[in-house]
Short mmCIF file of C-alpha atoms in Angstrom, two decimals:
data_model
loop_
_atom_site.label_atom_id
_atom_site.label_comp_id
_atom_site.label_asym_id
_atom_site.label_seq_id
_atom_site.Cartn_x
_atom_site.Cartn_y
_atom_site.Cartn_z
CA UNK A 41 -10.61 -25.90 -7.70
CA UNK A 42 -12.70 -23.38 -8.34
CA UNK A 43 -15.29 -21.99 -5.21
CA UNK A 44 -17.42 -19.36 -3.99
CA UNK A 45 -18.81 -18.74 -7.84
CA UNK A 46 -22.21 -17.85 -7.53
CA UNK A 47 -24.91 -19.97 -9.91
CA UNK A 48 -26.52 -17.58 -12.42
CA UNK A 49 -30.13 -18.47 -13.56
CA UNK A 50 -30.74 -17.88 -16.85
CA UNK A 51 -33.69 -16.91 -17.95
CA UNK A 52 -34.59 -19.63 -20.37
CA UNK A 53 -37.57 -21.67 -21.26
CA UNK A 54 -38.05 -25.23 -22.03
CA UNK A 55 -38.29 -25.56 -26.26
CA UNK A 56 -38.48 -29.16 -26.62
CA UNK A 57 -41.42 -30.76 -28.49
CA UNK A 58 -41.75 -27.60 -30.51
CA UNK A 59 -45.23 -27.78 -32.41
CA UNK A 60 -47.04 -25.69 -34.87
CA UNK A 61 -48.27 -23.35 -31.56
CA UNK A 62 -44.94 -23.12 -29.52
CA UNK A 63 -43.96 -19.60 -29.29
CA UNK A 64 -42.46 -18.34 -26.45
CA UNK A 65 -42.76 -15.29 -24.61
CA UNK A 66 -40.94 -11.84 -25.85
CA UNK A 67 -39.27 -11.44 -22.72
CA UNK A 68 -38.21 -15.26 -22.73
CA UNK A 69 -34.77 -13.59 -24.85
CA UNK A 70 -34.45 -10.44 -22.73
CA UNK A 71 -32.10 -10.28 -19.99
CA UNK A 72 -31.91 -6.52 -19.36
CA UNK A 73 -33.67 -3.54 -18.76
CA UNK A 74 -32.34 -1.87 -21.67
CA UNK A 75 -33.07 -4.51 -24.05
CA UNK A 76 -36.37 -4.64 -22.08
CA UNK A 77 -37.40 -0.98 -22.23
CA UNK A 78 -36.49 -0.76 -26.00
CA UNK A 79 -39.78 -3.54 -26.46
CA UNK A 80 -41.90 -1.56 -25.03
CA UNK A 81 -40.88 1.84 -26.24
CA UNK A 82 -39.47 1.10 -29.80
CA UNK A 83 -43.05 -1.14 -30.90
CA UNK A 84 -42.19 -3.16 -34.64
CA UNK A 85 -44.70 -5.29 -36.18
CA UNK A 86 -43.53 -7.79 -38.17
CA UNK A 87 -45.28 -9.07 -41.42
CA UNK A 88 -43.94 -12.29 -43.34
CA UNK A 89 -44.63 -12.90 -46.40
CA UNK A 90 -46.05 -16.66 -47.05
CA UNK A 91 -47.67 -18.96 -49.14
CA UNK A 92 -50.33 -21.65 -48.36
CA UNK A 93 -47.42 -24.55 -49.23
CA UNK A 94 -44.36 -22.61 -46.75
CA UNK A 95 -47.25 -22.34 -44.00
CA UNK A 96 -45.90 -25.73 -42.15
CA UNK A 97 -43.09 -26.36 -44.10
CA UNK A 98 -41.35 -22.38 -43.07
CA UNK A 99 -43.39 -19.86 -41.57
CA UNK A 100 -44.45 -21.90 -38.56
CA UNK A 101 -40.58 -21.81 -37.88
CA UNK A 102 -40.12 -17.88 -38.21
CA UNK A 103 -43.10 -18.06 -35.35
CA UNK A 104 -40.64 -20.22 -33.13
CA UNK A 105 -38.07 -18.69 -33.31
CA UNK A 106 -37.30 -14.60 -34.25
CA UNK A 107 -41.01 -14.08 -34.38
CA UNK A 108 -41.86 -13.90 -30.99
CA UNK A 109 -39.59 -11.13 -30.60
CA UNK A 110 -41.54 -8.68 -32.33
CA UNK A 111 -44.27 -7.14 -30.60
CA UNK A 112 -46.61 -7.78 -33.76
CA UNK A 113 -46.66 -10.93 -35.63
CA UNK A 114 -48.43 -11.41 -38.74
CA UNK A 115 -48.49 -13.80 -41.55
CA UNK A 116 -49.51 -12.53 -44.89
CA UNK A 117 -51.05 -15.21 -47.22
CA UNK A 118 -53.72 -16.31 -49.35
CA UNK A 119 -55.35 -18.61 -47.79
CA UNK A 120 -56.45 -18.19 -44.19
CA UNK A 121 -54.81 -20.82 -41.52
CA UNK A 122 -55.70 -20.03 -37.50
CA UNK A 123 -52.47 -22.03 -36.54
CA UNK A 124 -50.15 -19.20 -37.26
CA UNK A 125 -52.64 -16.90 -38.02
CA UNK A 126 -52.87 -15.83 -41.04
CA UNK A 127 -54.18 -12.41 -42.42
CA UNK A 128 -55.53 -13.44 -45.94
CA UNK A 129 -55.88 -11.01 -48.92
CA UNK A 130 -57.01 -11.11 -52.06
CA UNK A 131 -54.20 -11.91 -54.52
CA UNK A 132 -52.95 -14.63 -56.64
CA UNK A 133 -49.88 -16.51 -55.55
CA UNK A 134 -47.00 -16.46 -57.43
CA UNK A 135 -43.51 -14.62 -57.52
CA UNK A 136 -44.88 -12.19 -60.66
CA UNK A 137 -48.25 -11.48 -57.76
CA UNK A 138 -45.88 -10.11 -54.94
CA UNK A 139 -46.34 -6.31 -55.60
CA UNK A 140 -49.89 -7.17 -55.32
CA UNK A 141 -49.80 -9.13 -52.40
CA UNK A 142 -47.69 -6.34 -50.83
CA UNK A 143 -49.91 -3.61 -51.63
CA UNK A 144 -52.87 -5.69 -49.37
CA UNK A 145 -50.95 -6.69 -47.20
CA UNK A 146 -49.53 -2.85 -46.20
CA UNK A 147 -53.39 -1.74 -46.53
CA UNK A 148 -54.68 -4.16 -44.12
CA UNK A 149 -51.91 -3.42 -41.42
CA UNK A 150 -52.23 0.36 -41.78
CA UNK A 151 -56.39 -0.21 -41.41
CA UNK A 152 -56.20 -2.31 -38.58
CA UNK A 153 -52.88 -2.25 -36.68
CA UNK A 154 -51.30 1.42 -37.40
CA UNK A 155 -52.13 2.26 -33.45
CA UNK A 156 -50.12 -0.83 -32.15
CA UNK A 157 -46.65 -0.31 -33.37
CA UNK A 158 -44.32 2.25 -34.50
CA UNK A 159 -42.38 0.53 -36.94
CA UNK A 160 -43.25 -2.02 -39.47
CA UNK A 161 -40.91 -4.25 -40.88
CA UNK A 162 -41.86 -6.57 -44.13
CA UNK A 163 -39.46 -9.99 -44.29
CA UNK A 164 -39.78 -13.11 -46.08
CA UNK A 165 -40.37 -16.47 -44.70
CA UNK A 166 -36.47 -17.78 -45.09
CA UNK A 167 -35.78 -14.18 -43.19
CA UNK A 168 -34.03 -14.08 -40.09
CA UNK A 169 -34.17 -10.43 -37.82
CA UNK A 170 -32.82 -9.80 -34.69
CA UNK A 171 -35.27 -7.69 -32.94
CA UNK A 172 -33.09 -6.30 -30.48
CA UNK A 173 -30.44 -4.93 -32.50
CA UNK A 174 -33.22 -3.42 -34.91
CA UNK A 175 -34.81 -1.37 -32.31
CA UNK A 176 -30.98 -0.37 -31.05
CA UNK A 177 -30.86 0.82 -34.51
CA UNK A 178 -34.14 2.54 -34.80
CA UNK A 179 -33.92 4.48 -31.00
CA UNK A 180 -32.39 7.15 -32.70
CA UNK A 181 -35.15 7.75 -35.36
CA UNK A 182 -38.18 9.11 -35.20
CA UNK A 183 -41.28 7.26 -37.08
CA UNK A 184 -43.04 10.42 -37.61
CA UNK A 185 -40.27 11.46 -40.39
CA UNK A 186 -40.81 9.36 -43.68
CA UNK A 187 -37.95 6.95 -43.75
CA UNK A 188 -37.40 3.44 -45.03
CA UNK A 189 -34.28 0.90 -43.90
CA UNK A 190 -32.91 -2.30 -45.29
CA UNK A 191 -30.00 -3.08 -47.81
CA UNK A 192 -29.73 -1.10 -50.69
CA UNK A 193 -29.64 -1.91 -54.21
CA UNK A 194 -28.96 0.49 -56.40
CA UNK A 195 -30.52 -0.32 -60.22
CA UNK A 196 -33.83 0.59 -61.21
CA UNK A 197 -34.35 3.61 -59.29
CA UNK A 198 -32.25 6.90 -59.21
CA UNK A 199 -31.81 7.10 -54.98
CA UNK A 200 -32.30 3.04 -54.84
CA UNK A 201 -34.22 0.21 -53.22
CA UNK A 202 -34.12 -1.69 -50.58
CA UNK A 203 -33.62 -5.46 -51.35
CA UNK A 204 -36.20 -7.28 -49.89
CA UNK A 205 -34.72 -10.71 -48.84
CA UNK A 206 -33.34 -9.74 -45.39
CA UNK A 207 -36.55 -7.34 -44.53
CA UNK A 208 -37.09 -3.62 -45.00
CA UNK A 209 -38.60 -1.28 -42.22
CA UNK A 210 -41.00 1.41 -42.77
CA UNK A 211 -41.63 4.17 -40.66
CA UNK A 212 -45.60 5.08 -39.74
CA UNK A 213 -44.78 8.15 -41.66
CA UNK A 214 -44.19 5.98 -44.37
CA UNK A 215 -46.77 3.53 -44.13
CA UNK A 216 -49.04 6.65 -44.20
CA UNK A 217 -48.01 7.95 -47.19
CA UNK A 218 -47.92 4.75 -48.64
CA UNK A 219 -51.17 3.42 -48.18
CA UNK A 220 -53.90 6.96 -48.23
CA UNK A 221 -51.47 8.62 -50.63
CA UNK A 222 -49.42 5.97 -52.66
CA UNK A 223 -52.25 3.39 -53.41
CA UNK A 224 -54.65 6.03 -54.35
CA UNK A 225 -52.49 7.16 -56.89
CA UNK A 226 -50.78 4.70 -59.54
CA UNK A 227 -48.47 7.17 -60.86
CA UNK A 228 -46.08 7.26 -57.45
CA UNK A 229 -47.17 3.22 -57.03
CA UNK A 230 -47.83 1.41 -59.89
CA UNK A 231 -50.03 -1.34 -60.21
CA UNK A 232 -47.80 -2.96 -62.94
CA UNK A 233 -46.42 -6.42 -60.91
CA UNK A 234 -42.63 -6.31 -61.00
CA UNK A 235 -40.64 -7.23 -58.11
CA UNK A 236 -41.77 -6.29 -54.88
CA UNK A 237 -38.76 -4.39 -53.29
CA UNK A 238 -37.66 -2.43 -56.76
CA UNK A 239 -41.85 -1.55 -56.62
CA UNK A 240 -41.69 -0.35 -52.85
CA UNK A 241 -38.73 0.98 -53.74
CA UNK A 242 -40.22 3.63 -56.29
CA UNK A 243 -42.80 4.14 -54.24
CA UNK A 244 -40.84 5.38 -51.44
CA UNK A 245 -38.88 7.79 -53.76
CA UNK A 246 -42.01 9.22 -55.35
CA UNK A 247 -43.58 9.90 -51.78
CA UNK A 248 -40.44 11.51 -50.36
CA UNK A 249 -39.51 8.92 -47.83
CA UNK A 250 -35.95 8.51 -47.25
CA UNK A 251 -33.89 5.39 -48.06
CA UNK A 252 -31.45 4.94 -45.31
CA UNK A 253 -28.09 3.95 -45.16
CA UNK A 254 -28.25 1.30 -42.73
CA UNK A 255 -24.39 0.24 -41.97
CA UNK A 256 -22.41 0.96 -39.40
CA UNK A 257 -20.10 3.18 -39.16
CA UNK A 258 -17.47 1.20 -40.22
CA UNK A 259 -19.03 0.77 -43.14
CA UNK A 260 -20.11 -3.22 -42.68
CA UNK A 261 -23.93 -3.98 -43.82
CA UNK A 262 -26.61 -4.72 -40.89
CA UNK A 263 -29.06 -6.15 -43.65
CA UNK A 264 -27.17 -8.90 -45.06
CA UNK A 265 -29.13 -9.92 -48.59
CA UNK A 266 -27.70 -13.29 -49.19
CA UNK A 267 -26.80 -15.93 -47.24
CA UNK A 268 -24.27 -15.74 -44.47
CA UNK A 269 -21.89 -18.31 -45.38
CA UNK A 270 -21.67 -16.64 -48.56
CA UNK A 271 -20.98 -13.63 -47.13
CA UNK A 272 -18.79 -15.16 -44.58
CA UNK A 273 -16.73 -17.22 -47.15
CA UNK A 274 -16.78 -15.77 -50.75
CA UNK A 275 -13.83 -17.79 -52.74
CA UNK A 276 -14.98 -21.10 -51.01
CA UNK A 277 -19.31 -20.55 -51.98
CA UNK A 278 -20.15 -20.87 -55.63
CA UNK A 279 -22.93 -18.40 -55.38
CA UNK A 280 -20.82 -15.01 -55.56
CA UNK A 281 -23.39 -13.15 -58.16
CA UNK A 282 -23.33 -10.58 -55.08
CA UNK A 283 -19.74 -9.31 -55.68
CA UNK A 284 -19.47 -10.06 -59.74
CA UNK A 285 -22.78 -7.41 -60.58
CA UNK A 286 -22.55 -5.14 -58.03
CA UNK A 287 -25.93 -4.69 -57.72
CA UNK A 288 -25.51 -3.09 -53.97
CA UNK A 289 -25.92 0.87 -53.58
CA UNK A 290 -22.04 0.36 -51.42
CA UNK A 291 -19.47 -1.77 -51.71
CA UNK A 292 -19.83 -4.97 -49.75
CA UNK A 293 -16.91 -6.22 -47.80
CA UNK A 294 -16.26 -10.15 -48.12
CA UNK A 295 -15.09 -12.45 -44.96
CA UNK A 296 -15.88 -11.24 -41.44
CA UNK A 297 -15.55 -7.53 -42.62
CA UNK A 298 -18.79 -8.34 -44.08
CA UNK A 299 -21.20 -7.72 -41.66
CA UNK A 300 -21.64 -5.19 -38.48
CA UNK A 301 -21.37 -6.63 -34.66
CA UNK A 302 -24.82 -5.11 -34.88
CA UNK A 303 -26.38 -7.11 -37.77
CA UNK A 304 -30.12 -7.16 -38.53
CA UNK A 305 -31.53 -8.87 -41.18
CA UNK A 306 -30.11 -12.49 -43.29
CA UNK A 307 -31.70 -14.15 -45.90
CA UNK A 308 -32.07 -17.52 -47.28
CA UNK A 309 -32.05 -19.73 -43.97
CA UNK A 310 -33.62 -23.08 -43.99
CA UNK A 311 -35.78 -24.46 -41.41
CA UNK A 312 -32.79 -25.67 -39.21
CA UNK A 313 -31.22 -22.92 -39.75
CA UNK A 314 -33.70 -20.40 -38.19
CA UNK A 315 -33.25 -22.63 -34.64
CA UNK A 316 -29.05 -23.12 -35.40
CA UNK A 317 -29.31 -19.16 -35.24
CA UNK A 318 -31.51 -18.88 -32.50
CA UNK A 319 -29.50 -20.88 -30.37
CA UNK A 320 -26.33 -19.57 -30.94
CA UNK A 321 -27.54 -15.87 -30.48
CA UNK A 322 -29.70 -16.38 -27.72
CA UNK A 323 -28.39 -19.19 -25.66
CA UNK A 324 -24.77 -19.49 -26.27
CA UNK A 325 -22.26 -17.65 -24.07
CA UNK A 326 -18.48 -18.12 -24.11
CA UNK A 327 -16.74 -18.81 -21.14
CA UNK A 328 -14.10 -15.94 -20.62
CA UNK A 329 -14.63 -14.24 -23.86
CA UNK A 330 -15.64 -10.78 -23.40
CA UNK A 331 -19.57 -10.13 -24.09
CA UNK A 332 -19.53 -6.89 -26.73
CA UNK A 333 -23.24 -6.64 -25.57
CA UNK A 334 -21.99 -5.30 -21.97
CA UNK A 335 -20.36 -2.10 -24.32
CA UNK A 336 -23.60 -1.87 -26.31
CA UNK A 337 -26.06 -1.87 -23.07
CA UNK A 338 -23.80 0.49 -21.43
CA UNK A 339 -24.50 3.33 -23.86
CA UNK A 340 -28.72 4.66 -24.50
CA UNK A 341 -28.75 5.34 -27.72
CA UNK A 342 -26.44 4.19 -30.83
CA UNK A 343 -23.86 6.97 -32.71
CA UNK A 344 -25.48 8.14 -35.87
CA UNK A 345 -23.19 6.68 -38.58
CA UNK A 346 -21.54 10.41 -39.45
CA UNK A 347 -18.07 8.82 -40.95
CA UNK A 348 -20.10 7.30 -43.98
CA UNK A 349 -20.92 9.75 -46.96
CA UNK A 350 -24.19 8.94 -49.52
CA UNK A 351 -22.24 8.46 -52.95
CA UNK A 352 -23.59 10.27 -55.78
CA UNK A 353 -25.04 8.03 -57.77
CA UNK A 354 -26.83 9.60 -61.46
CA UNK A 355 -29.07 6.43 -62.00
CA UNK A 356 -28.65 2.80 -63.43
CA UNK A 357 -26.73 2.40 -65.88
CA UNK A 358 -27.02 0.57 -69.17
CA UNK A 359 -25.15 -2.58 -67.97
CA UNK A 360 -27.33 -2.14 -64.79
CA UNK A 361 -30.46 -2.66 -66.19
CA UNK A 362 -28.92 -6.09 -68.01
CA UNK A 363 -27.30 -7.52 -65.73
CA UNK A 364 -30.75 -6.90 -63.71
CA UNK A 365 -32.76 -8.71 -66.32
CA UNK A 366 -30.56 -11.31 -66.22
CA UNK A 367 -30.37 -11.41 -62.39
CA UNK A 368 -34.39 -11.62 -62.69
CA UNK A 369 -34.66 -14.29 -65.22
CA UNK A 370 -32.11 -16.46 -63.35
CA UNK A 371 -34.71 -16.21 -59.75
CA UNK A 372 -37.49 -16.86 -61.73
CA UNK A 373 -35.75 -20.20 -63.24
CA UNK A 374 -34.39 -21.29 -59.67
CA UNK A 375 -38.15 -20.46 -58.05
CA UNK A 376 -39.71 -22.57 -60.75
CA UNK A 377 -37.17 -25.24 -60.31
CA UNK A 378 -37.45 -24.95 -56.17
CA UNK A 379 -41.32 -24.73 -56.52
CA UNK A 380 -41.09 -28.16 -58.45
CA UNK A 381 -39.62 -29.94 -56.24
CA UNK A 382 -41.49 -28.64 -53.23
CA UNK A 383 -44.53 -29.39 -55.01
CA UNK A 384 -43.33 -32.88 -56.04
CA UNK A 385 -42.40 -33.61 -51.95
CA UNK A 386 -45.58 -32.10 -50.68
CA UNK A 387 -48.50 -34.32 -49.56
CA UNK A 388 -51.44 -33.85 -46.86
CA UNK A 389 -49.79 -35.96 -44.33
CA UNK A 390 -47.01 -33.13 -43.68
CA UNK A 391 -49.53 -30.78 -43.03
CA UNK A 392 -50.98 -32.57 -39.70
CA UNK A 393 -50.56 -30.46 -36.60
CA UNK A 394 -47.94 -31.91 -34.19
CA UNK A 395 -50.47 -31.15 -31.56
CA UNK A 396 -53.02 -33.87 -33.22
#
């Protein structure tokens, strides 16, 4: 019999009957001061890229769940919907229109939104980002030094890119450089549309801002670029073009080595997915099992990772560059393919607001 156990109220609020508006408040998640003084001192605004067709079918689920973390929310699109919101800009959709939607979209938060936040991370709308651990990460930077974070690829571009799937966080410094000196001039950022992160990527080199290595210091990836049950259980997933190319800047670890106890950014979640992850970071708690985020609050700032050296790395190679184009057609064919279908499923009577 167990007795004199105290209850513990949990500070938790109620998320049935979610609708297109349900978003919760930031501190809704945060249960302690550190967590709490890291949201007010380490300010991210969060962009997501979306399309008019994803705006009820997967961004409105990025604003139910991570989303509300950040202390900025935006939604980039073309078209202009006041149930997320939207910020629209003046591109054409499509995966080949990205860099140009990216370009806007960067211009239009550094015009109107550079005062509010301090970092600025871009992520996609099947992206998944635990705030808290990103600011952990970032407390030890300063955004006034021109740095970039995410997962690092390593073809294209001598000192690499970051891969866009699971985010990528620019500093102000950055964003600066980026927007009064970078889109002024099309010979650090081209105008030529190619894909988005490999574009950002040379950007970032030409202006001098610093790709970061983002693992720990164990060496395990905080921006994870494919799903995590592929990273979780390569040898039982088909999809393991991650380990056969190489394409990352380090070598990735497969199984639970995979990924840090501090991990940021995943990629490719569906819908039920985003709340399956929400749930089980947020709300579930193990009886008895030690809480790793007791060790983590009890220290102010993270260790730098100083065990990890940058490999010297002379460019891509020939194979690279193949493999690359061959990693590019094969997303284009599987976008086409997943565009079909969405298109094919999508009528006017999904679109209704649950609130109607």
């Amino acid at each position: 019999m167990i007795s004199n156990c105290p209850l513990i109220k949990l500070d938790r609020s109620e998320q049935s009957n979610l609708s297109f508006n349900t978003v919760m408040e930031p501190y809704d998640t945060i249960r302690d001061d550190l967590a709490r003084e890291m949201f007010t001192n380490i300010r991210i605004l969060c962009w997501i890229m979306t399309a008019p067709k994803n705006h009820w079918k997967k961004a409105r689920h990025v604003k139910n769940t991570w989303g509300k973390r950040c202390n900025k929310l935006i939604f980039v699109s073309t078209e202009t919907d006041s149930r997320l919101p939207t910020v629209k800009v003046a591109a054409v959709e499509g995966y080949n229109n990205l860099w140009g939607k990216t370009r806007e979209a960067f211009r239009y938060i550094w015009e109107h939104y550079r005062e509010e936040a301090d970092w600025f991370l871009k992520a996609d709308d099947d992206s998944f980002v635990i705030l808290e651990n990103l600011r952990y990460y970032l407390s030890i930077f300063n955004t006034s030094d021109p740095l970039y974070f995410g997962h690092k690829f390593k073809a294209y571009i001598k000192s690499g890119y970051m891969q866009g799937g699971s985010g990528y966080v620019l500093s102000k410094e950055a964003l600066r450089r980026f927007v009064e000196i970078g889109l002024q001039d099309p010979t650090k950022c081209s105008t030529t549309e190619w894909p988005e992160d490999v574009e950002i990527g040379r950007c970032m080199e030409n202006l001098k801002c610093k790709g970061m290595d983002t693992r720990d210091s164990y060496g395990r990836d905080r921006f994870l670029p494919v799903s995590l049950p592929i990273h979780l259980t390569l040898g039982i997933a088909e999809d393991t073009w991650l380990w056969d190319m190489h394409p990352s800047y380090y070598q990735i670890e497969r199984g639970f080595d995979c990924c840090s106890d501090t991990a940021i950014g995943f990629h490719q979640l569906t819908p039920s997915d985003m709340y399956l992850y929400d749930y089980l970071i947020y709300r579930v708690n193990p009886y008895g099992v030690n809480d790793v985020r007791s060790e983590i609050q009890s220290r102010p700032h993270p260790p730098p990772d100083v065990k990890l050296q940058e490999p010297a790395f002379p460019g891509p190679s020939a194979a690279d560059l193949i493999w690359l184009e061959e990693l590019k057609k094969r997303e284009r064919t599987e976008l086409d393919r997943f565009s079909q279908t969405e298109s094919e499923n999508y009528s006017e009577e999904n679109f209704q607001d649950n609130n109607k």
